[in-house]
């Protein structure tokens, strides 16, 4: 029976065949540019917190991005940006492992081996593929697969290879990405059912705040909506963006519902709990205006991001340092990848021939 865990402490060891001294968490990071505040609250912060209990692996999914990014310079730039962002927000390469997906060739051999046990029908049901087909149908295309590459179609298998290569116990994701972990579980179980208990079946770890942070227009904070607060925006642009937040029509001294405010959602996540209670009380009693809340959120968020903003700036000014961290991370991760792939090769019947 499958279980979804929202707290780290409940994640079990699910396969008795695998004995480890410390459980492992793996987080995939797609290079889509500089993260925004909701990305930090819903994904980066909870993923970094896993280092307290788990042996944590983080990888930049640069080859995943090739399904949509065709400009080599853009891919390189986005890879550096997202790596620098996570490092600036607290990822410590001495306490965890961060690497580029493309630096581990074992990932792509495992991808093929998993493809050979994965039913085509399962790929037909993948969200990204179904969405692309639905879009083609909406446009009235006779060939609904026109423009869909095999990278997008087989995306869940490559994601499974990323996860299974390191015998991950848990995979933290937002609710909209949970299907990838479910697909990974199915693929691992299919492989194990065919070849024996070689692969660890991971657990899904959902972030409870991943989809709850509202942007400036009241919708979910998203780059596609243009309503975000970029993590490393300078003070003046950040202040301007916060001032643009839509609020309700409550008068200055009217009671207000903090729970409906995207600004209060953000404040609650970064402010001291005692200060959060005071602001909640003041809004509810009509003792704080929306304008005053905006100023309070700006001052708190700007102070919170001051040091990470500077670290990000320093890292992006020395990309060789970012590259060195990623290469060292791949070197640290690769022995485990080689060992797992050797077990998979043996299971499928590959004969090692040595001169």
PDB file of C-alpha atoms in Angstrom, residues 40-283:
ATOM      1  CA  UNK A  40      12.123  29.071  -1.581  1.00  0.00           C
ATOM      2  CA  UNK A  41       9.278  28.589   0.905  1.00  0.00           C
ATOM      3  CA  UNK A  42       7.698  25.597  -0.795  1.00  0.00           C
ATOM      4  CA  UNK A  43      10.684  23.756  -2.258  1.00  0.00           C
ATOM      5  CA  UNK A  44      14.161  25.031  -1.405  1.00  0.00           C
ATOM      6  CA  UNK A  45      13.772  25.461   2.348  1.00  0.00           C
ATOM      7  CA  UNK A  46      12.081  22.093   3.040  1.00  0.00           C
ATOM      8  CA  UNK A  47      14.535  20.296   0.744  1.00  0.00           C
ATOM      9  CA  UNK A  48      17.515  21.842   2.540  1.00  0.00           C
ATOM     10  CA  UNK A  49      16.008  20.933   5.911  1.00  0.00           C
ATOM     11  CA  UNK A  50      16.296  17.270   4.956  1.00  0.00           C
ATOM     12  CA  UNK A  51      20.049  17.399   5.619  1.00  0.00           C
ATOM     13  CA  UNK A  52      19.266  17.266   9.336  1.00  0.00           C
ATOM     14  CA  UNK A  53      18.006  13.690   9.041  1.00  0.00           C
ATOM     15  CA  UNK A  54      18.978  12.418   5.607  1.00  0.00           C
ATOM     16  CA  UNK A  55      22.024  11.914   3.463  1.00  0.00           C
ATOM     17  CA  UNK A  56      20.869  14.526   0.945  1.00  0.00           C
ATOM     18  CA  UNK A  57      21.538  14.583  -2.789  1.00  0.00           C
ATOM     19  CA  UNK A  58      20.586  17.487  -5.072  1.00  0.00           C
ATOM     20  CA  UNK A  59      21.013  17.433  -8.831  1.00  0.00           C
ATOM     21  CA  UNK A  60      20.611  20.078 -11.522  1.00  0.00           C
ATOM     22  CA  UNK A  61      18.414  18.420 -14.160  1.00  0.00           C
ATOM     23  CA  UNK A  62      20.128  20.016 -17.145  1.00  0.00           C
ATOM     24  CA  UNK A  63      19.393  17.181 -19.587  1.00  0.00           C
ATOM     25  CA  UNK A  64      15.742  17.188 -18.564  1.00  0.00           C
ATOM     26  CA  UNK A  65      15.659  20.817 -19.665  1.00  0.00           C
ATOM     27  CA  UNK A  66      16.654  19.835 -23.219  1.00  0.00           C
ATOM     28  CA  UNK A  67      13.031  18.901 -23.893  1.00  0.00           C
ATOM     29  CA  UNK A  68      12.324  22.631 -24.209  1.00  0.00           C
ATOM     30  CA  UNK A  69      15.647  24.528 -24.167  1.00  0.00           C
ATOM     31  CA  UNK A  70      17.550  24.391 -27.460  1.00  0.00           C
ATOM     32  CA  UNK A  71      20.011  27.253 -26.925  1.00  0.00           C
ATOM     33  CA  UNK A  72      23.311  25.961 -25.422  1.00  0.00           C
ATOM     34  CA  UNK A  73      24.222  29.343 -23.942  1.00  0.00           C
ATOM     35  CA  UNK A  74      20.811  29.607 -22.286  1.00  0.00           C
ATOM     36  CA  UNK A  75      21.115  26.128 -20.781  1.00  0.00           C
ATOM     37  CA  UNK A  76      24.547  26.921 -19.344  1.00  0.00           C
ATOM     38  CA  UNK A  77      23.315  30.225 -17.909  1.00  0.00           C
ATOM     39  CA  UNK A  78      20.202  28.707 -16.342  1.00  0.00           C
ATOM     40  CA  UNK A  79      22.256  25.882 -14.821  1.00  0.00           C
ATOM     41  CA  UNK A  80      24.609  28.339 -13.133  1.00  0.00           C
ATOM     42  CA  UNK A  81      21.722  30.530 -11.962  1.00  0.00           C
ATOM     43  CA  UNK A  82      19.800  27.763 -10.244  1.00  0.00           C
ATOM     44  CA  UNK A  83      22.921  26.216  -8.697  1.00  0.00           C
ATOM     45  CA  UNK A  84      24.009  29.615  -7.372  1.00  0.00           C
ATOM     46  CA  UNK A  85      20.510  30.218  -5.995  1.00  0.00           C
ATOM     47  CA  UNK A  86      20.446  27.015  -3.943  1.00  0.00           C
ATOM     48  CA  UNK A  87      23.986  27.563  -2.709  1.00  0.00           C
ATOM     49  CA  UNK A  88      23.179  31.151  -1.762  1.00  0.00           C
ATOM     50  CA  UNK A  89      20.080  30.048   0.171  1.00  0.00           C
ATOM     51  CA  UNK A  90      22.075  27.657   2.313  1.00  0.00           C
ATOM     52  CA  UNK A  91      22.933  24.445   0.477  1.00  0.00           C
ATOM     53  CA  UNK A  92      26.246  23.324   1.985  1.00  0.00           C
ATOM     54  CA  UNK A  93      28.231  21.062  -0.394  1.00  0.00           C
ATOM     55  CA  UNK A  94      30.249  19.849   2.591  1.00  0.00           C
ATOM     56  CA  UNK A  95      27.129  18.458   4.282  1.00  0.00           C
ATOM     57  CA  UNK A  96      25.290  17.257   1.171  1.00  0.00           C
ATOM     58  CA  UNK A  97      25.938  16.433  -2.480  1.00  0.00           C
ATOM     59  CA  UNK A  98      25.032  18.673  -5.417  1.00  0.00           C
ATOM     60  CA  UNK A  99      25.859  17.725  -8.995  1.00  0.00           C
ATOM     61  CA  UNK A 100      24.833  18.158 -12.622  1.00  0.00           C
ATOM     62  CA  UNK A 101      22.694  15.372 -13.999  1.00  0.00           C
ATOM     63  CA  UNK A 102      24.755  15.313 -17.198  1.00  0.00           C
ATOM     64  CA  UNK A 103      27.976  14.608 -15.254  1.00  0.00           C
ATOM     65  CA  UNK A 104      26.764  11.093 -14.378  1.00  0.00           C
ATOM     66  CA  UNK A 105      26.613   8.913 -17.529  1.00  0.00           C
ATOM     67  CA  UNK A 106      25.287   6.033 -15.403  1.00  0.00           C
ATOM     68  CA  UNK A 107      21.968   7.898 -15.255  1.00  0.00           C
ATOM     69  CA  UNK A 108      21.438   7.506 -18.969  1.00  0.00           C
ATOM     70  CA  UNK A 109      22.343   3.835 -19.169  1.00  0.00           C
ATOM     71  CA  UNK A 110      19.928   3.160 -16.328  1.00  0.00           C
ATOM     72  CA  UNK A 111      17.333   5.200 -18.223  1.00  0.00           C
ATOM     73  CA  UNK A 112      17.522   2.732 -21.137  1.00  0.00           C
ATOM     74  CA  UNK A 113      17.392  -0.328 -18.902  1.00  0.00           C
ATOM     75  CA  UNK A 114      14.298   1.037 -17.144  1.00  0.00           C
ATOM     76  CA  UNK A 115      12.707   1.930 -20.488  1.00  0.00           C
ATOM     77  CA  UNK A 116      12.824  -1.731 -21.420  1.00  0.00           C
ATOM     78  CA  UNK A 117      10.442  -2.685 -18.597  1.00  0.00           C
ATOM     79  CA  UNK A 118       8.223   0.413 -18.652  1.00  0.00           C
ATOM     80  CA  UNK A 119       4.820  -0.037 -20.348  1.00  0.00           C
ATOM     81  CA  UNK A 120       4.117   2.434 -23.141  1.00  0.00           C
ATOM     82  CA  UNK A 121       0.633   2.948 -21.749  1.00  0.00           C
ATOM     83  CA  UNK A 122       2.112   4.380 -18.582  1.00  0.00           C
ATOM     84  CA  UNK A 123       3.931   7.036 -20.629  1.00  0.00           C
ATOM     85  CA  UNK A 124       0.688   7.815 -22.488  1.00  0.00           C
ATOM     86  CA  UNK A 125      -0.833   8.780 -19.137  1.00  0.00           C
ATOM     87  CA  UNK A 126       2.008  11.075 -18.037  1.00  0.00           C
ATOM     88  CA  UNK A 127       0.799  14.599 -17.267  1.00  0.00           C
ATOM     89  CA  UNK A 128       3.268  16.460 -19.477  1.00  0.00           C
ATOM     90  CA  UNK A 129       2.508  14.292 -22.506  1.00  0.00           C
ATOM     91  CA  UNK A 130      -1.258  14.420 -21.968  1.00  0.00           C
ATOM     92  CA  UNK A 131      -1.102  18.205 -21.611  1.00  0.00           C
ATOM     93  CA  UNK A 132       0.845  18.519 -24.868  1.00  0.00           C
ATOM     94  CA  UNK A 133      -1.663  16.299 -26.688  1.00  0.00           C
ATOM     95  CA  UNK A 134      -4.584  18.256 -25.242  1.00  0.00           C
ATOM     96  CA  UNK A 135      -3.000  21.497 -26.408  1.00  0.00           C
ATOM     97  CA  UNK A 136      -2.577  20.085 -29.941  1.00  0.00           C
ATOM     98  CA  UNK A 137      -6.213  18.977 -29.957  1.00  0.00           C
ATOM     99  CA  UNK A 138      -7.339  22.413 -28.799  1.00  0.00           C
ATOM    100  CA  UNK A 139      -5.461  23.930 -31.727  1.00  0.00           C
ATOM    101  CA  UNK A 140      -7.261  21.584 -34.107  1.00  0.00           C
ATOM    102  CA  UNK A 141      -4.119  19.708 -35.192  1.00  0.00           C
ATOM    103  CA  UNK A 142      -4.751  16.435 -37.017  1.00  0.00           C
ATOM    104  CA  UNK A 143      -1.450  14.999 -35.741  1.00  0.00           C
ATOM    105  CA  UNK A 144      -1.615  15.499 -31.997  1.00  0.00           C
ATOM    106  CA  UNK A 145       1.977  14.265 -31.591  1.00  0.00           C
ATOM    107  CA  UNK A 146       3.398  16.913 -33.916  1.00  0.00           C
ATOM    108  CA  UNK A 147       6.087  18.852 -32.099  1.00  0.00           C
ATOM    109  CA  UNK A 148       6.306  16.422 -29.166  1.00  0.00           C
ATOM    110  CA  UNK A 149       9.816  14.996 -28.817  1.00  0.00           C
ATOM    111  CA  UNK A 150      10.730  11.652 -27.291  1.00  0.00           C
ATOM    112  CA  UNK A 151      12.500  13.465 -24.462  1.00  0.00           C
ATOM    113  CA  UNK A 152       9.193  14.855 -23.239  1.00  0.00           C
ATOM    114  CA  UNK A 153       7.438  11.536 -23.818  1.00  0.00           C
ATOM    115  CA  UNK A 154      10.028   9.522 -21.901  1.00  0.00           C
ATOM    116  CA  UNK A 155      10.646  12.194 -19.243  1.00  0.00           C
ATOM    117  CA  UNK A 156       9.216  10.062 -16.378  1.00  0.00           C
ATOM    118  CA  UNK A 157      11.657   7.229 -17.114  1.00  0.00           C
ATOM    119  CA  UNK A 158      14.669   9.546 -16.954  1.00  0.00           C
ATOM    120  CA  UNK A 159      13.319  10.971 -13.717  1.00  0.00           C
ATOM    121  CA  UNK A 160      13.018   7.429 -12.386  1.00  0.00           C
ATOM    122  CA  UNK A 161      16.644   6.784 -13.324  1.00  0.00           C
ATOM    123  CA  UNK A 162      17.727   9.920 -11.440  1.00  0.00           C
ATOM    124  CA  UNK A 163      15.941   8.738  -8.316  1.00  0.00           C
ATOM    125  CA  UNK A 164      16.677   5.006  -8.425  1.00  0.00           C
ATOM    126  CA  UNK A 165      20.375   5.422  -9.233  1.00  0.00           C
ATOM    127  CA  UNK A 166      20.992   6.492  -5.633  1.00  0.00           C
ATOM    128  CA  UNK A 167      18.548   4.166  -3.865  1.00  0.00           C
ATOM    129  CA  UNK A 168      16.657   7.174  -2.555  1.00  0.00           C
ATOM    130  CA  UNK A 169      14.390   6.652   0.442  1.00  0.00           C
ATOM    131  CA  UNK A 170      12.381   9.850  -0.028  1.00  0.00           C
ATOM    132  CA  UNK A 171      11.869  12.363  -2.815  1.00  0.00           C
ATOM    133  CA  UNK A 172      10.522  15.799  -1.795  1.00  0.00           C
ATOM    134  CA  UNK A 173       8.258  17.343  -4.441  1.00  0.00           C
ATOM    135  CA  UNK A 174       5.302  19.648  -4.839  1.00  0.00           C
ATOM    136  CA  UNK A 175       1.888  18.130  -5.418  1.00  0.00           C
ATOM    137  CA  UNK A 176       2.076  18.942  -9.140  1.00  0.00           C
ATOM    138  CA  UNK A 177       5.195  16.781  -9.448  1.00  0.00           C
ATOM    139  CA  UNK A 178       3.974  13.833  -7.414  1.00  0.00           C
ATOM    140  CA  UNK A 179       3.130  11.782 -10.508  1.00  0.00           C
ATOM    141  CA  UNK A 180       6.838  11.496 -11.323  1.00  0.00           C
ATOM    142  CA  UNK A 181       7.536   9.795  -7.998  1.00  0.00           C
ATOM    143  CA  UNK A 182       4.505   7.543  -8.410  1.00  0.00           C
ATOM    144  CA  UNK A 183       5.788   6.610 -11.882  1.00  0.00           C
ATOM    145  CA  UNK A 184       9.209   5.900 -10.388  1.00  0.00           C
ATOM    146  CA  UNK A 185       7.660   3.577  -7.826  1.00  0.00           C
ATOM    147  CA  UNK A 186       5.745   1.740 -10.553  1.00  0.00           C
ATOM    148  CA  UNK A 187       8.840   1.410 -12.740  1.00  0.00           C
ATOM    149  CA  UNK A 188      11.004   0.165  -9.859  1.00  0.00           C
ATOM    150  CA  UNK A 189       8.379  -2.399  -8.882  1.00  0.00           C
ATOM    151  CA  UNK A 190       8.093  -3.550 -12.494  1.00  0.00           C
ATOM    152  CA  UNK A 191      11.864  -3.950 -12.726  1.00  0.00           C
ATOM    153  CA  UNK A 192      12.057  -5.792  -9.400  1.00  0.00           C
ATOM    154  CA  UNK A 193       9.192  -8.034 -10.413  1.00  0.00           C
ATOM    155  CA  UNK A 194      11.121  -8.993 -13.532  1.00  0.00           C
ATOM    156  CA  UNK A 195      14.682  -9.242 -12.223  1.00  0.00           C
ATOM    157  CA  UNK A 196      14.474  -9.471  -8.428  1.00  0.00           C
ATOM    158  CA  UNK A 197      14.791  -6.902  -5.593  1.00  0.00           C
ATOM    159  CA  UNK A 198      17.522  -4.737  -7.083  1.00  0.00           C
ATOM    160  CA  UNK A 199      15.978  -1.270  -6.863  1.00  0.00           C
ATOM    161  CA  UNK A 200      14.761   0.561  -3.770  1.00  0.00           C
ATOM    162  CA  UNK A 201      11.193   1.839  -4.098  1.00  0.00           C
ATOM    163  CA  UNK A 202      11.166   5.477  -2.885  1.00  0.00           C
ATOM    164  CA  UNK A 203       8.585   7.300  -0.804  1.00  0.00           C
ATOM    165  CA  UNK A 204       6.926  10.560  -1.817  1.00  0.00           C
ATOM    166  CA  UNK A 205       7.486  13.511   0.533  1.00  0.00           C
ATOM    167  CA  UNK A 206       5.103  16.421  -0.063  1.00  0.00           C
ATOM    168  CA  UNK A 207       5.764  19.976   1.049  1.00  0.00           C
ATOM    169  CA  UNK A 208       2.551  21.270   2.676  1.00  0.00           C
ATOM    170  CA  UNK A 209       3.277  24.877   1.606  1.00  0.00           C
ATOM    171  CA  UNK A 210       4.446  24.157  -1.932  1.00  0.00           C
ATOM    172  CA  UNK A 211       1.323  25.356  -3.708  1.00  0.00           C
ATOM    173  CA  UNK A 212      -0.141  27.791  -1.168  1.00  0.00           C
ATOM    174  CA  UNK A 213       1.833  31.015  -1.677  1.00  0.00           C
ATOM    175  CA  UNK A 214      -0.044  33.652  -3.664  1.00  0.00           C
ATOM    176  CA  UNK A 215       1.565  36.101  -6.054  1.00  0.00           C
ATOM    177  CA  UNK A 216       0.893  39.813  -6.509  1.00  0.00           C
ATOM    178  CA  UNK A 217      -2.359  39.200  -8.433  1.00  0.00           C
ATOM    179  CA  UNK A 218      -3.807  36.707  -5.944  1.00  0.00           C
ATOM    180  CA  UNK A 219      -3.111  33.640  -8.072  1.00  0.00           C
ATOM    181  CA  UNK A 220      -0.475  31.035  -7.259  1.00  0.00           C
ATOM    182  CA  UNK A 221       2.952  32.654  -7.496  1.00  0.00           C
ATOM    183  CA  UNK A 222       4.313  31.569 -10.869  1.00  0.00           C
ATOM    184  CA  UNK A 223       6.702  32.913 -13.478  1.00  0.00           C
ATOM    185  CA  UNK A 224       4.128  32.111 -16.142  1.00  0.00           C
ATOM    186  CA  UNK A 225       1.708  34.570 -14.471  1.00  0.00           C
ATOM    187  CA  UNK A 226       4.331  37.296 -14.059  1.00  0.00           C
ATOM    188  CA  UNK A 227       3.317  37.746 -10.398  1.00  0.00           C
ATOM    189  CA  UNK A 228       6.474  36.657  -8.576  1.00  0.00           C
ATOM    190  CA  UNK A 229       8.928  38.096  -6.083  1.00  0.00           C
ATOM    191  CA  UNK A 230      12.357  37.032  -7.425  1.00  0.00           C
ATOM    192  CA  UNK A 231      14.588  35.823  -4.606  1.00  0.00           C
ATOM    193  CA  UNK A 232      17.496  38.095  -5.393  1.00  0.00           C
ATOM    194  CA  UNK A 233      15.719  41.257  -6.531  1.00  0.00           C
ATOM    195  CA  UNK A 234      17.461  44.386  -5.278  1.00  0.00           C
ATOM    196  CA  UNK A 235      15.731  46.416  -2.566  1.00  0.00           C
ATOM    197  CA  UNK A 236      14.095  49.058  -4.784  1.00  0.00           C
ATOM    198  CA  UNK A 237      12.576  46.612  -7.315  1.00  0.00           C
ATOM    199  CA  UNK A 238      11.498  44.303  -4.478  1.00  0.00           C
ATOM    200  CA  UNK A 239       9.740  47.175  -2.731  1.00  0.00           C
ATOM    201  CA  UNK A 240       7.956  48.120  -5.948  1.00  0.00           C
ATOM    202  CA  UNK A 241       6.772  44.536  -6.521  1.00  0.00           C
ATOM    203  CA  UNK A 242       5.433  44.233  -2.983  1.00  0.00           C
ATOM    204  CA  UNK A 243       3.587  47.534  -3.297  1.00  0.00           C
ATOM    205  CA  UNK A 244       1.813  46.091  -6.359  1.00  0.00           C
ATOM    206  CA  UNK A 245       0.207  43.278  -4.343  1.00  0.00           C
ATOM    207  CA  UNK A 246      -3.566  43.208  -4.765  1.00  0.00           C
ATOM    208  CA  UNK A 247      -5.549  43.471  -1.531  1.00  0.00           C
ATOM    209  CA  UNK A 248      -9.260  43.575  -0.769  1.00  0.00           C
ATOM    210  CA  UNK A 249     -11.339  46.729  -0.374  1.00  0.00           C
ATOM    211  CA  UNK A 250     -11.190  46.848   3.416  1.00  0.00           C
ATOM    212  CA  UNK A 251     -10.921  50.360   4.802  1.00  0.00           C
ATOM    213  CA  UNK A 252      -7.845  51.426   6.820  1.00  0.00           C
ATOM    214  CA  UNK A 253      -9.510  50.676  10.151  1.00  0.00           C
ATOM    215  CA  UNK A 254     -11.683  47.733   9.061  1.00  0.00           C
ATOM    216  CA  UNK A 255     -10.915  44.235  10.387  1.00  0.00           C
ATOM    217  CA  UNK A 256      -9.023  42.193   7.785  1.00  0.00           C
ATOM    218  CA  UNK A 257      -8.607  38.461   7.264  1.00  0.00           C
ATOM    219  CA  UNK A 258      -4.863  37.748   7.225  1.00  0.00           C
ATOM    220  CA  UNK A 259      -5.446  34.226   5.912  1.00  0.00           C
ATOM    221  CA  UNK A 260      -6.649  35.581   2.561  1.00  0.00           C
ATOM    222  CA  UNK A 261      -3.558  37.721   2.051  1.00  0.00           C
ATOM    223  CA  UNK A 262      -0.619  36.459  -0.017  1.00  0.00           C
ATOM    224  CA  UNK A 263       1.556  39.027   1.722  1.00  0.00           C
ATOM    225  CA  UNK A 264       0.702  37.639   5.140  1.00  0.00           C
ATOM    226  CA  UNK A 265       1.389  34.117   3.850  1.00  0.00           C
ATOM    227  CA  UNK A 266       4.914  35.219   2.977  1.00  0.00           C
ATOM    228  CA  UNK A 267       5.396  37.122   6.225  1.00  0.00           C
ATOM    229  CA  UNK A 268       4.300  34.146   8.302  1.00  0.00           C
ATOM    230  CA  UNK A 269       6.936  31.967   6.641  1.00  0.00           C
ATOM    231  CA  UNK A 270       9.921  34.264   7.216  1.00  0.00           C
ATOM    232  CA  UNK A 271       9.136  36.355  10.317  1.00  0.00           C
ATOM    233  CA  UNK A 272       9.604  35.543  13.971  1.00  0.00           C
ATOM    234  CA  UNK A 273       6.513  33.673  15.261  1.00  0.00           C
ATOM    235  CA  UNK A 274       5.921  36.302  17.958  1.00  0.00           C
ATOM    236  CA  UNK A 275       5.947  39.098  15.361  1.00  0.00           C
ATOM    237  CA  UNK A 276       3.642  37.043  13.144  1.00  0.00           C
ATOM    238  CA  UNK A 277       1.097  36.761  15.952  1.00  0.00           C
ATOM    239  CA  UNK A 278       1.220  40.525  16.542  1.00  0.00           C
ATOM    240  CA  UNK A 279       0.683  41.309  12.855  1.00  0.00           C
ATOM    241  CA  UNK A 280      -2.150  38.771  12.631  1.00  0.00           C
ATOM    242  CA  UNK A 281      -3.831  40.356  15.640  1.00  0.00           C
ATOM    243  CA  UNK A 282      -3.372  43.899  14.317  1.00  0.00           C
ATOM    244  CA  UNK A 283      -4.855  43.056  10.924  1.00  0.00           C
TER     245      UNK A 283
END
